[in-house]
Each structure stands twice: as C-alpha cells, then as structure tokens.
Amino acid sequence: MQYFRTFTLKDGSTCTIRSGNEEDGQALLDLYIATHTQTDYLLTYPEETSFTAEQEAEYLRLKTESPDEAELIAEVDGKPAASAGISCVSRRLKTKHRAELGIAVDEAYKGLGIGRALTKACIECAEKAGYLQIELEAVADNTAAISLYTKEGFREYGRNPKGFRTRSGEWQELVLMFRELNSSEE
C-alpha cells in the first residue's frame, strides 16, 4: 500500500512517513535491530533476526504493492526514526475484516509525536484497505504506549498474563487492544 505524509514534530523538525521500498532494505533492517536492542517491549530480540537486507527489501516491495497491508517508515532529516505496519490477521472469511498493528520507535526519537503519527497513519491505511477493526498487543508495563493507543481510540478487550517470557525467565503481561474503523466495506 502506498502512503506519504509529512508533519511537524513537537521539537519543530519535519518528519516524513512513507511506504518503505526496496531501496530501504538495509536501513529498515538496521532500524529493526536497533529498536529491538533498545527495549524489552517488542516481540523479538535482535539476535533472533534471521532475514537479510535483501529479504527485507523484498518484504517492503510486497507490502508496497499490497492493496491491504503496509510497512511505513518515519524519517527525520532523511534518517529512519521509526517503523510501523499493518497486516491482515487472516484471509479467511470470518477474520479478513481484522488488521494487526505494530510500531517500533528508535529511543532517540521518542517523545516527539512519531508514535502517534504512525498510529494515525496505520489507522488511515487500515480504513483505506477496508478493514473494520485494527488490533494490537502491548506489554502492560509499557504505560506510555497504552496511553497513546487509548487516546487514539483503542480499547482493552483482554489480557494475557503470560504473553511474553523474557530471556531472564520473567513473564510480561500483554494488554490486548482493538479499535473499530470507519470503513466503506461495512
């Protein structure tokens, strides 16, 4: 799915959110590894990354060509600062109305409004694609993310007390959230 917007960050700088493309393969892979090194709130650890820059480039190409999925990059001064994406939960009749959302923001850019802008961009893409609902999971301790999602209209519908297990063996509770969408497919 194609997407392109610019907006002003809280510090006055300009941020561009756009669809990733094949040329972004290495940069997005580097961002993925960086963000997954910085926090324990994301699904994987950086060493679990098994894809190459070429595979990332192909992934981005497929997402950009997709009518209902997207992988977005937020750039500040031409440098990737965050990424986000939507994907179909399932292509089956009973679940094809649902999209999943994921976001990762580089620590150096947190608190500037990029997470909110990416959340809004993903909601916009999901509505354009015809989804009726967008969903996500957030680690319960990630109160900043949960607050952001709540302000953007997501509602908690459940919790998984043993959703993640850290490498140290500790459990992380996941908050399951969803937001209904305004779609022409209703």
Coordinates of C-alpha atoms in Angstrom, one line a residue:
M1 CA 0.0 0.0 0.0
Q2 CA 1.3 3.4 -0.9
Y3 CA 1.4 6.1 1.8
F4 CA 3.1 9.5 2.1
R5 CA 2.6 12.3 4.6
T6 CA 4.8 15.0 6.3
F7 CA 4.2 16.6 9.6
T8 CA 5.9 18.7 12.2
L9 CA 7.3 17.1 15.4
K10 CA 7.0 18.6 18.9
D11 CA 10.5 20.0 18.5
G12 CA 9.7 21.8 15.3
S13 CA 11.5 19.4 12.9
T14 CA 9.8 17.8 10.0
C15 CA 9.0 14.1 9.8
T16 CA 8.0 12.2 6.7
I17 CA 6.0 9.0 6.9
R18 CA 6.1 6.9 3.8
S19 CA 5.8 3.5 2.4
G20 CA 9.0 1.5 2.6
N21 CA 10.5 0.5 -0.7
E22 CA 13.2 -2.0 -1.9
E23 CA 15.9 0.6 -1.5
D24 CA 15.1 0.8 2.2
G25 CA 16.0 -2.8 2.9
Q26 CA 19.3 -2.3 4.8
A27 CA 18.1 0.9 6.6
L28 CA 15.0 -0.8 7.8
L29 CA 16.9 -3.9 8.9
D30 CA 19.3 -1.7 10.8
L31 CA 16.4 0.2 12.4
Y32 CA 14.7 -3.1 13.3
I33 CA 17.9 -4.4 15.1
A34 CA 18.4 -1.0 16.9
T35 CA 14.8 -0.8 18.2
H36 CA 14.7 -4.4 19.3
T37 CA 18.0 -3.8 21.2
Q38 CA 16.7 -0.8 23.0
T39 CA 13.6 -2.3 24.6
D40 CA 12.2 -5.4 26.1
Y41 CA 8.6 -4.5 24.9
L42 CA 8.9 -5.8 21.4
L43 CA 8.1 -9.4 20.2
T44 CA 11.7 -10.5 19.4
Y45 CA 15.3 -10.0 20.5
P46 CA 17.7 -8.6 17.9
E47 CA 19.7 -11.8 17.7
E48 CA 16.6 -13.6 16.6
T49 CA 16.6 -11.7 13.3
S50 CA 17.2 -14.2 10.6
F51 CA 16.4 -12.1 7.5
T52 CA 18.9 -10.3 5.3
A53 CA 18.7 -6.8 3.8
E54 CA 17.7 -8.4 0.5
Q55 CA 14.8 -10.2 2.2
E56 CA 13.8 -7.1 3.9
A57 CA 13.8 -5.3 0.6
E58 CA 11.6 -7.9 -0.9
Y59 CA 9.2 -7.7 2.1
L60 CA 9.0 -4.0 1.6
R61 CA 8.3 -4.4 -2.1
L62 CA 5.4 -6.8 -1.4
K63 CA 3.9 -4.6 1.3
T64 CA 4.1 -1.5 -1.0
E65 CA 2.4 -3.4 -3.8
S66 CA -0.3 -4.9 -1.4
P67 CA -3.8 -3.4 -1.5
D68 CA -4.4 -4.1 2.2
E69 CA -1.0 -4.2 4.0
A70 CA 1.6 -1.6 4.6
E71 CA 5.0 -1.1 6.1
L72 CA 5.7 2.5 6.9
I73 CA 8.9 4.3 7.7
A74 CA 9.1 7.6 9.7
E75 CA 12.1 9.7 8.6
V76 CA 13.6 12.7 10.3
D77 CA 16.3 14.5 8.3
G78 CA 16.3 11.6 5.9
K79 CA 17.1 9.1 8.6
P80 CA 14.8 6.3 9.6
A81 CA 13.5 7.0 13.1
A82 CA 10.6 4.5 13.4
S83 CA 8.6 2.0 11.5
A84 CA 5.1 0.6 11.7
G85 CA 2.9 -1.7 9.8
I86 CA -0.5 -3.2 9.3
S87 CA -1.2 -6.8 8.2
C88 CA -4.2 -8.9 7.8
V89 CA -5.0 -11.2 10.7
S90 CA -6.2 -13.9 8.3
R91 CA -7.6 -14.1 4.8
R92 CA -10.4 -16.4 6.0
L93 CA -14.0 -15.1 5.7
K94 CA -14.6 -14.8 9.4
T95 CA -11.4 -12.8 10.1
K96 CA -10.4 -10.9 7.0
H97 CA -12.0 -7.7 8.5
R98 CA -9.2 -7.5 11.1
A99 CA -5.8 -5.9 10.8
E100 CA -2.9 -6.1 13.2
L101 CA -0.7 -3.1 14.0
G102 CA 2.9 -3.0 15.1
I103 CA 5.2 0.0 15.8
A104 CA 8.8 0.5 16.8
V105 CA 10.4 3.9 17.6
D106 CA 14.1 4.5 18.0
E107 CA 14.8 5.8 21.5
A108 CA 16.5 8.9 20.2
Y109 CA 13.1 10.0 18.7
K110 CA 10.7 9.0 21.5
G111 CA 8.5 11.8 22.9
L112 CA 8.4 13.8 19.7
G113 CA 5.0 12.6 18.4
I114 CA 6.2 10.0 15.9
G115 CA 4.4 7.1 17.6
R116 CA 1.1 9.0 17.5
A117 CA 1.6 10.0 13.8
L118 CA 2.5 6.4 12.9
T119 CA -0.6 5.1 14.8
K120 CA -2.8 7.6 12.9
A121 CA -1.1 6.6 9.6
C122 CA -1.8 2.9 10.2
I123 CA -5.4 3.6 11.1
E124 CA -5.8 5.6 7.9
C125 CA -4.2 2.8 5.9
A126 CA -6.4 0.1 7.5
E127 CA -9.5 2.2 6.8
K128 CA -8.4 2.7 3.2
A129 CA -7.9 -1.1 2.9
G130 CA -11.4 -1.8 4.1
Y131 CA -10.7 -3.3 7.5
L132 CA -13.4 -2.9 10.1
Q133 CA -11.1 -3.4 13.1
I134 CA -7.4 -2.9 14.0
E135 CA -5.8 -4.7 16.8
L136 CA -2.5 -4.8 18.8
E137 CA -0.9 -6.2 21.8
A138 CA 1.2 -4.1 24.2
V139 CA 3.3 -5.1 27.2
A140 CA 1.3 -4.0 30.3
D141 CA 4.4 -2.2 31.7
N142 CA 4.6 -0.1 28.6
T143 CA 2.2 2.5 30.0
A144 CA 3.3 5.2 27.5
A145 CA 2.2 3.1 24.6
I146 CA -1.0 2.0 26.2
S147 CA -1.9 5.6 27.0
L148 CA -1.2 6.6 23.4
Y149 CA -3.3 3.8 22.0
T150 CA -6.2 4.6 24.4
K151 CA -6.1 8.3 23.3
E152 CA -6.3 7.1 19.6
G153 CA -9.5 5.2 20.3
F154 CA -8.2 1.7 21.1
R155 CA -10.0 -0.2 23.9
E156 CA -8.7 -3.0 26.0
Y157 CA -10.5 -6.3 25.5
G158 CA -8.4 -8.7 27.5
R159 CA -5.0 -9.6 29.0
N160 CA -2.6 -12.4 28.6
P161 CA -0.7 -12.6 31.9
K162 CA 2.0 -14.8 30.4
G163 CA 2.1 -13.3 26.9
F164 CA 5.9 -12.8 26.7
R165 CA 8.6 -14.7 28.6
T166 CA 11.8 -12.7 28.7
R167 CA 15.3 -14.3 28.3
S168 CA 15.7 -14.0 32.1
G169 CA 12.5 -16.1 32.5
E170 CA 10.2 -13.4 33.7
W171 CA 6.7 -13.1 32.4
Q172 CA 5.3 -10.0 30.7
E173 CA 1.6 -9.4 30.7
L174 CA 0.1 -8.4 27.3
V175 CA -2.8 -6.0 27.0
L176 CA -4.9 -6.8 24.0
M177 CA -6.5 -3.8 22.4
F178 CA -8.7 -3.0 19.4
R179 CA -10.2 -0.1 17.6
E180 CA -13.3 -0.1 15.3
L181 CA -12.7 1.6 12.0
N182 CA -14.7 3.7 9.7
S183 CA -14.6 1.7 6.5
S184 CA -16.5 1.8 3.3
E185 CA -16.7 -2.0 3.4
E186 CA -19.3 -2.2 6.2

